[in-house]
Amino acid sequence: MRVHAIVADLETAKRAVAAGATVLQLRVKGPTEDVVARGRGFRALPVTLVVNDDVDAALALSADGVHLGQQDEGAEAARGAGLLLGRSVSSLEQALAADADYLGAGPVWATPSKTDAEPPLGLDTLRAVCAAVSTPVVAIGGIDASNAGACIRAGAAGVAVIRAATDPALRRAVDAAVRDR
C-alpha cells in the first residue's frame, strides 16, 4: 500500500508502475461501460488494482478492490464480492466510523483535485487519524516526493497521488520514510 497511483488511462498506469506504484486506482468519471473500457489492460500489471466509485466496474475488470467516498453506495456489494474496500475520510470522526480495509485520508494539503473537499487535514490531524484506527491509512491530497515522507512519519501506511504518480522520487521518499520509522 505504499504508493497508490490514481490514474485514468493505461499508459499512465504503466509509467506509474515503472516508477514504483504498488497500487493502481483507476479513476474515471462516467458510466460503468466507460470505466471498464478505460480499465482494459490494467489487470495485466503486477500491482493491486482498485477501481474508484464503481463496484460493477471493479467486478468486470477483475479488480482487487474498490474505493468509495463517504456518500458512495456499494460497500455491502463490495464486501459480498470479496473486494478490498477503501473509504475516503476527511476527519477523525469519519475515520473512526468507517468500515473499510484501508482509509484514504485527506486532503492532507490543498490540491487542485479536491476543490470541493473539506479544508486540508494537515499533518497533525493525519497523525491523529493514524493513531486512532487499526485500519491502514493512505494519505492523499497535495502529496509529492517533497512531503510524502512526512505523511509516512505521521503514521500513514502509504500515499495516494495523481500528479506525482509517475515520479520515481516519490517511491524513494516513501521507502526512506518507512525505513526510518
PDB file of N, CA and C in Angstrom, residues 107-181:
ATOM      1  N   PRO A 107      -8.114  15.737   2.025  1.00  0.00           N
ATOM      2  CA  PRO A 107      -6.765  16.065   1.585  1.00  0.00           C
ATOM      3  C   PRO A 107      -5.885  16.498   2.749  1.00  0.00           C
ATOM      4  N   VAL A 108      -4.631  16.059   2.705  1.00  0.00           N
ATOM      5  CA  VAL A 108      -3.676  16.460   3.731  1.00  0.00           C
ATOM      6  C   VAL A 108      -3.298  17.922   3.506  1.00  0.00           C
ATOM      7  N   TRP A 109      -3.037  18.285   2.249  1.00  0.00           N
ATOM      8  CA  TRP A 109      -2.740  19.660   1.854  1.00  0.00           C
ATOM      9  C   TRP A 109      -3.685  20.051   0.729  1.00  0.00           C
ATOM     10  N   ALA A 110      -3.795  21.327   0.453  1.00  0.00           N
ATOM     11  CA  ALA A 110      -4.642  21.801  -0.647  1.00  0.00           C
ATOM     12  C   ALA A 110      -4.161  21.191  -1.961  1.00  0.00           C
ATOM     13  N   THR A 111      -5.113  20.842  -2.804  1.00  0.00           N
ATOM     14  CA  THR A 111      -4.783  20.218  -4.083  1.00  0.00           C
ATOM     15  C   THR A 111      -5.860  20.556  -5.108  1.00  0.00           C
ATOM     16  N   PRO A 112      -5.494  20.700  -6.374  1.00  0.00           N
ATOM     17  CA  PRO A 112      -6.490  21.025  -7.398  1.00  0.00           C
ATOM     18  C   PRO A 112      -7.508  19.904  -7.639  1.00  0.00           C
ATOM     19  N   SER A 113      -7.195  18.669  -7.247  1.00  0.00           N
ATOM     20  CA  SER A 113      -8.121  17.561  -7.498  1.00  0.00           C
ATOM     21  C   SER A 113      -9.208  17.444  -6.429  1.00  0.00           C
ATOM     22  N   LYS A 114      -9.096  18.193  -5.347  1.00  0.00           N
ATOM     23  CA  LYS A 114     -10.070  18.113  -4.248  1.00  0.00           C
ATOM     24  C   LYS A 114     -10.611  19.499  -3.899  1.00  0.00           C
ATOM     25  N   THR A 115     -11.103  20.226  -4.894  1.00  0.00           N
ATOM     26  CA  THR A 115     -11.576  21.586  -4.650  1.00  0.00           C
ATOM     27  C   THR A 115     -12.891  21.623  -3.883  1.00  0.00           C
ATOM     28  N   ASP A 116     -13.661  20.547  -3.919  1.00  0.00           N
ATOM     29  CA  ASP A 116     -14.948  20.509  -3.216  1.00  0.00           C
ATOM     30  C   ASP A 116     -14.842  19.842  -1.847  1.00  0.00           C
ATOM     31  N   ALA A 117     -13.634  19.495  -1.447  1.00  0.00           N
ATOM     32  CA  ALA A 117     -13.434  18.759  -0.197  1.00  0.00           C
ATOM     33  C   ALA A 117     -13.414  19.703   1.002  1.00  0.00           C
ATOM     34  N   GLU A 118     -13.397  19.090   2.151  1.00  0.00           N
ATOM     35  CA  GLU A 118     -13.239  19.819   3.408  1.00  0.00           C
ATOM     36  C   GLU A 118     -11.883  20.520   3.392  1.00  0.00           C
ATOM     37  N   PRO A 119     -11.654  21.438   4.319  1.00  0.00           N
ATOM     38  CA  PRO A 119     -10.321  22.052   4.393  1.00  0.00           C
ATOM     39  C   PRO A 119      -9.261  20.971   4.607  1.00  0.00           C
ATOM     40  N   PRO A 120      -8.023  21.246   4.186  1.00  0.00           N
ATOM     41  CA  PRO A 120      -6.963  20.248   4.360  1.00  0.00           C
ATOM     42  C   PRO A 120      -6.819  19.805   5.814  1.00  0.00           C
ATOM     43  N   LEU A 121      -6.517  18.512   5.978  1.00  0.00           N
ATOM     44  CA  LEU A 121      -6.344  17.945   7.319  1.00  0.00           C
ATOM     45  C   LEU A 121      -5.088  18.460   8.006  1.00  0.00           C
ATOM     46  N   GLY A 122      -4.017  18.528   7.267  1.00  0.00           N
ATOM     47  CA  GLY A 122      -2.721  18.834   7.858  1.00  0.00           C
ATOM     48  C   GLY A 122      -2.136  17.584   8.505  1.00  0.00           C
ATOM     49  N   LEU A 123      -0.871  17.675   8.843  1.00  0.00           N
ATOM     50  CA  LEU A 123      -0.176  16.515   9.402  1.00  0.00           C
ATOM     51  C   LEU A 123      -0.651  16.156  10.803  1.00  0.00           C
ATOM     52  N   ASP A 124      -1.039  17.122  11.618  1.00  0.00           N
ATOM     53  CA  ASP A 124      -1.488  16.807  12.976  1.00  0.00           C
ATOM     54  C   ASP A 124      -2.748  15.954  12.968  1.00  0.00           C
ATOM     55  N   THR A 125      -3.714  16.314  12.123  1.00  0.00           N
ATOM     56  CA  THR A 125      -4.947  15.509  12.048  1.00  0.00           C
ATOM     57  C   THR A 125      -4.660  14.157  11.402  1.00  0.00           C
ATOM     58  N   LEU A 126      -3.809  14.125  10.377  1.00  0.00           N
ATOM     59  CA  LEU A 126      -3.426  12.841   9.792  1.00  0.00           C
ATOM     60  C   LEU A 126      -2.812  11.950  10.863  1.00  0.00           C
ATOM     61  N   ARG A 127      -1.922  12.500  11.664  1.00  0.00           N
ATOM     62  CA  ARG A 127      -1.284  11.735  12.753  1.00  0.00           C
ATOM     63  C   ARG A 127      -2.342  11.216  13.729  1.00  0.00           C
ATOM     64  N   ALA A 128      -3.330  12.031  14.070  1.00  0.00           N
ATOM     65  CA  ALA A 128      -4.391  11.625  14.995  1.00  0.00           C
ATOM     66  C   ALA A 128      -5.234  10.501  14.402  1.00  0.00           C
ATOM     67  N   VAL A 129      -5.544  10.603  13.119  1.00  0.00           N
ATOM     68  CA  VAL A 129      -6.310   9.544  12.447  1.00  0.00           C
ATOM     69  C   VAL A 129      -5.523   8.237  12.472  1.00  0.00           C
ATOM     70  N   CYS A 130      -4.265   8.297  12.092  1.00  0.00           N
ATOM     71  CA  CYS A 130      -3.429   7.084  12.050  1.00  0.00           C
ATOM     72  C   CYS A 130      -3.310   6.440  13.423  1.00  0.00           C
ATOM     73  N   ALA A 131      -3.211   7.250  14.469  1.00  0.00           N
ATOM     74  CA  ALA A 131      -3.067   6.723  15.828  1.00  0.00           C
ATOM     75  C   ALA A 131      -4.375   6.138  16.357  1.00  0.00           C
ATOM     76  N   ALA A 132      -5.503   6.608  15.847  1.00  0.00           N
ATOM     77  CA  ALA A 132      -6.805   6.228  16.404  1.00  0.00           C
ATOM     78  C   ALA A 132      -7.410   4.971  15.782  1.00  0.00           C
ATOM     79  N   VAL A 133      -6.932   4.571  14.611  1.00  0.00           N
ATOM     80  CA  VAL A 133      -7.550   3.434  13.924  1.00  0.00           C
ATOM     81  C   VAL A 133      -6.523   2.335  13.685  1.00  0.00           C
ATOM     82  N   SER A 134      -7.008   1.107  13.613  1.00  0.00           N
ATOM     83  CA  SER A 134      -6.119  -0.002  13.285  1.00  0.00           C
ATOM     84  C   SER A 134      -6.093  -0.261  11.772  1.00  0.00           C
ATOM     85  N   THR A 135      -7.001   0.348  11.051  1.00  0.00           N
ATOM     86  CA  THR A 135      -7.071   0.225   9.602  1.00  0.00           C
ATOM     87  C   THR A 135      -5.916   0.990   8.960  1.00  0.00           C
ATOM     88  N   PRO A 136      -5.243   0.429   7.962  1.00  0.00           N
ATOM     89  CA  PRO A 136      -4.178   1.180   7.294  1.00  0.00           C
ATOM     90  C   PRO A 136      -4.718   2.479   6.696  1.00  0.00           C
ATOM     91  N   VAL A 137      -3.949   3.535   6.834  1.00  0.00           N
ATOM     92  CA  VAL A 137      -4.329   4.850   6.329  1.00  0.00           C
ATOM     93  C   VAL A 137      -3.410   5.213   5.174  1.00  0.00           C
ATOM     94  N   VAL A 138      -4.009   5.650   4.080  1.00  0.00           N
ATOM     95  CA  VAL A 138      -3.282   6.141   2.916  1.00  0.00           C
ATOM     96  C   VAL A 138      -3.571   7.638   2.829  1.00  0.00           C
ATOM     97  N   ALA A 139      -2.532   8.441   2.947  1.00  0.00           N
ATOM     98  CA  ALA A 139      -2.681   9.894   2.887  1.00  0.00           C
ATOM     99  C   ALA A 139      -2.871  10.328   1.439  1.00  0.00           C
ATOM    100  N   ILE A 140      -3.728  11.306   1.225  1.00  0.00           N
ATOM    101  CA  ILE A 140      -3.992  11.812  -0.123  1.00  0.00           C
ATOM    102  C   ILE A 140      -4.178  13.325  -0.068  1.00  0.00           C
ATOM    103  N   GLY A 141      -3.794  13.978  -1.148  1.00  0.00           N
ATOM    104  CA  GLY A 141      -4.057  15.395  -1.272  1.00  0.00           C
ATOM    105  C   GLY A 141      -2.833  16.262  -1.162  1.00  0.00           C
ATOM    106  N   GLY A 142      -2.347  16.742  -2.299  1.00  0.00           N
ATOM    107  CA  GLY A 142      -1.208  17.644  -2.310  1.00  0.00           C
ATOM    108  C   GLY A 142       0.118  16.971  -2.036  1.00  0.00           C
ATOM    109  N   ILE A 143       0.179  15.673  -2.222  1.00  0.00           N
ATOM    110  CA  ILE A 143       1.376  14.902  -1.866  1.00  0.00           C
ATOM    111  C   ILE A 143       2.281  14.731  -3.084  1.00  0.00           C
ATOM    112  N   ASP A 144       3.573  14.915  -2.834  1.00  0.00           N
ATOM    113  CA  ASP A 144       4.590  14.666  -3.844  1.00  0.00           C
ATOM    114  C   ASP A 144       5.849  14.171  -3.127  1.00  0.00           C
ATOM    115  N   ALA A 145       6.942  14.050  -3.861  1.00  0.00           N
ATOM    116  CA  ALA A 145       8.170  13.500  -3.269  1.00  0.00           C
ATOM    117  C   ALA A 145       8.711  14.368  -2.135  1.00  0.00           C
ATOM    118  N   SER A 146       8.397  15.656  -2.134  1.00  0.00           N
ATOM    119  CA  SER A 146       8.938  16.544  -1.103  1.00  0.00           C
ATOM    120  C   SER A 146       8.255  16.399   0.252  1.00  0.00           C
ATOM    121  N   ASN A 147       7.023  15.870   0.271  1.00  0.00           N
ATOM    122  CA  ASN A 147       6.290  15.792   1.537  1.00  0.00           C
ATOM    123  C   ASN A 147       5.712  14.411   1.850  1.00  0.00           C
ATOM    124  N   ALA A 148       5.915  13.458   0.973  1.00  0.00           N
ATOM    125  CA  ALA A 148       5.380  12.104   1.197  1.00  0.00           C
ATOM    126  C   ALA A 148       5.959  11.479   2.456  1.00  0.00           C
ATOM    127  N   GLY A 149       7.230  11.679   2.701  1.00  0.00           N
ATOM    128  CA  GLY A 149       7.866  11.119   3.890  1.00  0.00           C
ATOM    129  C   GLY A 149       7.227  11.625   5.170  1.00  0.00           C
ATOM    130  N   ALA A 150       6.800  12.874   5.191  1.00  0.00           N
ATOM    131  CA  ALA A 150       6.143  13.432   6.373  1.00  0.00           C
ATOM    132  C   ALA A 150       4.840  12.696   6.663  1.00  0.00           C
ATOM    133  N   CYS A 151       4.141  12.278   5.617  1.00  0.00           N
ATOM    134  CA  CYS A 151       2.895  11.515   5.797  1.00  0.00           C
ATOM    135  C   CYS A 151       3.191  10.139   6.398  1.00  0.00           C
ATOM    136  N   ILE A 152       4.241   9.506   5.928  1.00  0.00           N
ATOM    137  CA  ILE A 152       4.622   8.200   6.462  1.00  0.00           C
ATOM    138  C   ILE A 152       5.057   8.343   7.921  1.00  0.00           C
ATOM    139  N   ARG A 153       5.858   9.356   8.206  1.00  0.00           N
ATOM    140  CA  ARG A 153       6.292   9.582   9.587  1.00  0.00           C
ATOM    141  C   ARG A 153       5.121   9.930  10.509  1.00  0.00           C
ATOM    142  N   ALA A 154       4.036  10.465   9.938  1.00  0.00           N
ATOM    143  CA  ALA A 154       2.831  10.754  10.723  1.00  0.00           C
ATOM    144  C   ALA A 154       2.020   9.491  11.000  1.00  0.00           C
ATOM    145  N   GLY A 155       2.418   8.368  10.381  1.00  0.00           N
ATOM    146  CA  GLY A 155       1.743   7.106  10.641  1.00  0.00           C
ATOM    147  C   GLY A 155       1.034   6.488   9.459  1.00  0.00           C
ATOM    148  N   ALA A 156       0.986   7.175   8.331  1.00  0.00           N
ATOM    149  CA  ALA A 156       0.305   6.624   7.155  1.00  0.00           C
ATOM    150  C   ALA A 156       1.049   5.389   6.636  1.00  0.00           C
ATOM    151  N   ALA A 157       0.284   4.424   6.153  1.00  0.00           N
ATOM    152  CA  ALA A 157       0.870   3.225   5.554  1.00  0.00           C
ATOM    153  C   ALA A 157       1.372   3.509   4.145  1.00  0.00           C
ATOM    154  N   GLY A 158       0.822   4.544   3.535  1.00  0.00           N
ATOM    155  CA  GLY A 158       1.191   4.897   2.178  1.00  0.00           C
ATOM    156  C   GLY A 158       0.614   6.236   1.796  1.00  0.00           C
ATOM    157  N   VAL A 159       0.844   6.605   0.534  1.00  0.00           N
ATOM    158  CA  VAL A 159       0.327   7.854  -0.007  1.00  0.00           C
ATOM    159  C   VAL A 159      -0.379   7.575  -1.325  1.00  0.00           C
ATOM    160  N   ALA A 160      -1.367   8.399  -1.634  1.00  0.00           N
ATOM    161  CA  ALA A 160      -2.068   8.324  -2.914  1.00  0.00           C
ATOM    162  C   ALA A 160      -1.809   9.620  -3.661  1.00  0.00           C
ATOM    163  N   VAL A 161      -1.478   9.501  -4.937  1.00  0.00           N
ATOM    164  CA  VAL A 161      -1.096  10.666  -5.731  1.00  0.00           C
ATOM    165  C   VAL A 161      -1.704  10.601  -7.123  1.00  0.00           C
ATOM    166  N   ILE A 162      -1.889  11.771  -7.692  1.00  0.00           N
ATOM    167  CA  ILE A 162      -2.305  11.876  -9.086  1.00  0.00           C
ATOM    168  C   ILE A 162      -1.144  12.466  -9.883  1.00  0.00           C
ATOM    169  N   ARG A 163      -0.818  13.727  -9.609  1.00  0.00           N
ATOM    170  CA  ARG A 163       0.227  14.426 -10.379  1.00  0.00           C
ATOM    171  C   ARG A 163       1.596  13.783 -10.217  1.00  0.00           C
ATOM    172  N   ALA A 164       1.887  13.205  -9.060  1.00  0.00           N
ATOM    173  CA  ALA A 164       3.206  12.605  -8.813  1.00  0.00           C
ATOM    174  C   ALA A 164       3.233  11.101  -9.105  1.00  0.00           C
ATOM    175  N   ALA A 165       2.204  10.591  -9.752  1.00  0.00           N
ATOM    176  CA  ALA A 165       2.073   9.141  -9.947  1.00  0.00           C
ATOM    177  C   ALA A 165       3.223   8.523 -10.729  1.00  0.00           C
ATOM    178  N   THR A 166       3.844   9.278 -11.596  1.00  0.00           N
ATOM    179  CA  THR A 166       4.902   8.708 -12.431  1.00  0.00           C
ATOM    180  C   THR A 166       6.295   9.184 -12.016  1.00  0.00           C
ATOM    181  N   ASP A 167       6.406   9.774 -10.843  1.00  0.00           N
ATOM    182  CA  ASP A 167       7.680  10.300 -10.351  1.00  0.00           C
ATOM    183  C   ASP A 167       8.380   9.248  -9.496  1.00  0.00           C
ATOM    184  N   PRO A 168       9.499   8.671  -9.963  1.00  0.00           N
ATOM    185  CA  PRO A 168      10.208   7.656  -9.176  1.00  0.00           C
ATOM    186  C   PRO A 168      10.727   8.183  -7.836  1.00  0.00           C
ATOM    187  N   ALA A 169      10.936   9.488  -7.712  1.00  0.00           N
ATOM    188  CA  ALA A 169      11.405  10.064  -6.448  1.00  0.00           C
ATOM    189  C   ALA A 169      10.363   9.885  -5.353  1.00  0.00           C
ATOM    190  N   LEU A 170       9.108   9.799  -5.716  1.00  0.00           N
ATOM    191  CA  LEU A 170       8.052   9.605  -4.719  1.00  0.00           C
ATOM    192  C   LEU A 170       8.247   8.272  -4.002  1.00  0.00           C
ATOM    193  N   ARG A 171       8.432   7.196  -4.732  1.00  0.00           N
ATOM    194  CA  ARG A 171       8.611   5.872  -4.125  1.00  0.00           C
ATOM    195  C   ARG A 171       9.871   5.855  -3.268  1.00  0.00           C
ATOM    196  N   ARG A 172      10.935   6.491  -3.742  1.00  0.00           N
ATOM    197  CA  ARG A 172      12.161   6.537  -2.937  1.00  0.00           C
ATOM    198  C   ARG A 172      11.921   7.275  -1.619  1.00  0.00           C
ATOM    199  N   ALA A 173      11.169   8.362  -1.663  1.00  0.00           N
ATOM    200  CA  ALA A 173      10.880   9.127  -0.443  1.00  0.00           C
ATOM    201  C   ALA A 173      10.029   8.319   0.524  1.00  0.00           C
ATOM    202  N   VAL A 174       9.050   7.602   0.003  1.00  0.00           N
ATOM    203  CA  VAL A 174       8.189   6.763   0.855  1.00  0.00           C
ATOM    204  C   VAL A 174       9.009   5.637   1.469  1.00  0.00           C
ATOM    205  N   ASP A 175       9.797   4.963   0.670  1.00  0.00           N
ATOM    206  CA  ASP A 175      10.615   3.853   1.183  1.00  0.00           C
ATOM    207  C   ASP A 175      11.594   4.330   2.249  1.00  0.00           C
ATOM    208  N   ALA A 176      12.201   5.480   2.041  1.00  0.00           N
ATOM    209  CA  ALA A 176      13.146   6.023   3.028  1.00  0.00           C
ATOM    210  C   ALA A 176      12.432   6.323   4.339  1.00  0.00           C
ATOM    211  N   ALA A 177      11.248   6.898   4.258  1.00  0.00           N
ATOM    212  CA  ALA A 177      10.494   7.206   5.484  1.00  0.00           C
ATOM    213  C   ALA A 177      10.057   5.952   6.199  1.00  0.00           C
ATOM    214  N   VAL A 178       9.682   4.909   5.468  1.00  0.00           N
ATOM    215  CA  VAL A 178       9.305   3.636   6.080  1.00  0.00           C
ATOM    216  C   VAL A 178      10.521   3.045   6.798  1.00  0.00           C
ATOM    217  N   ARG A 179      11.687   3.061   6.176  1.00  0.00           N
ATOM    218  CA  ARG A 179      12.912   2.532   6.803  1.00  0.00           C
ATOM    219  C   ARG A 179      13.251   3.305   8.074  1.00  0.00           C
ATOM    220  N   ASP A 180      13.005   4.598   8.069  1.00  0.00           N
ATOM    221  CA  ASP A 180      13.372   5.435   9.213  1.00  0.00           C
ATOM    222  C   ASP A 180      12.380   5.387  10.376  1.00  0.00           C
ATOM    223  N   ARG A 181      11.238   4.765  10.177  1.00  0.00           N
ATOM    224  CA  ARG A 181      10.223   4.731  11.242  1.00  0.00           C
ATOM    225  C   ARG A 181      10.706   3.938  12.407  1.00  0.00           C
TER     226      ARG A 181
END
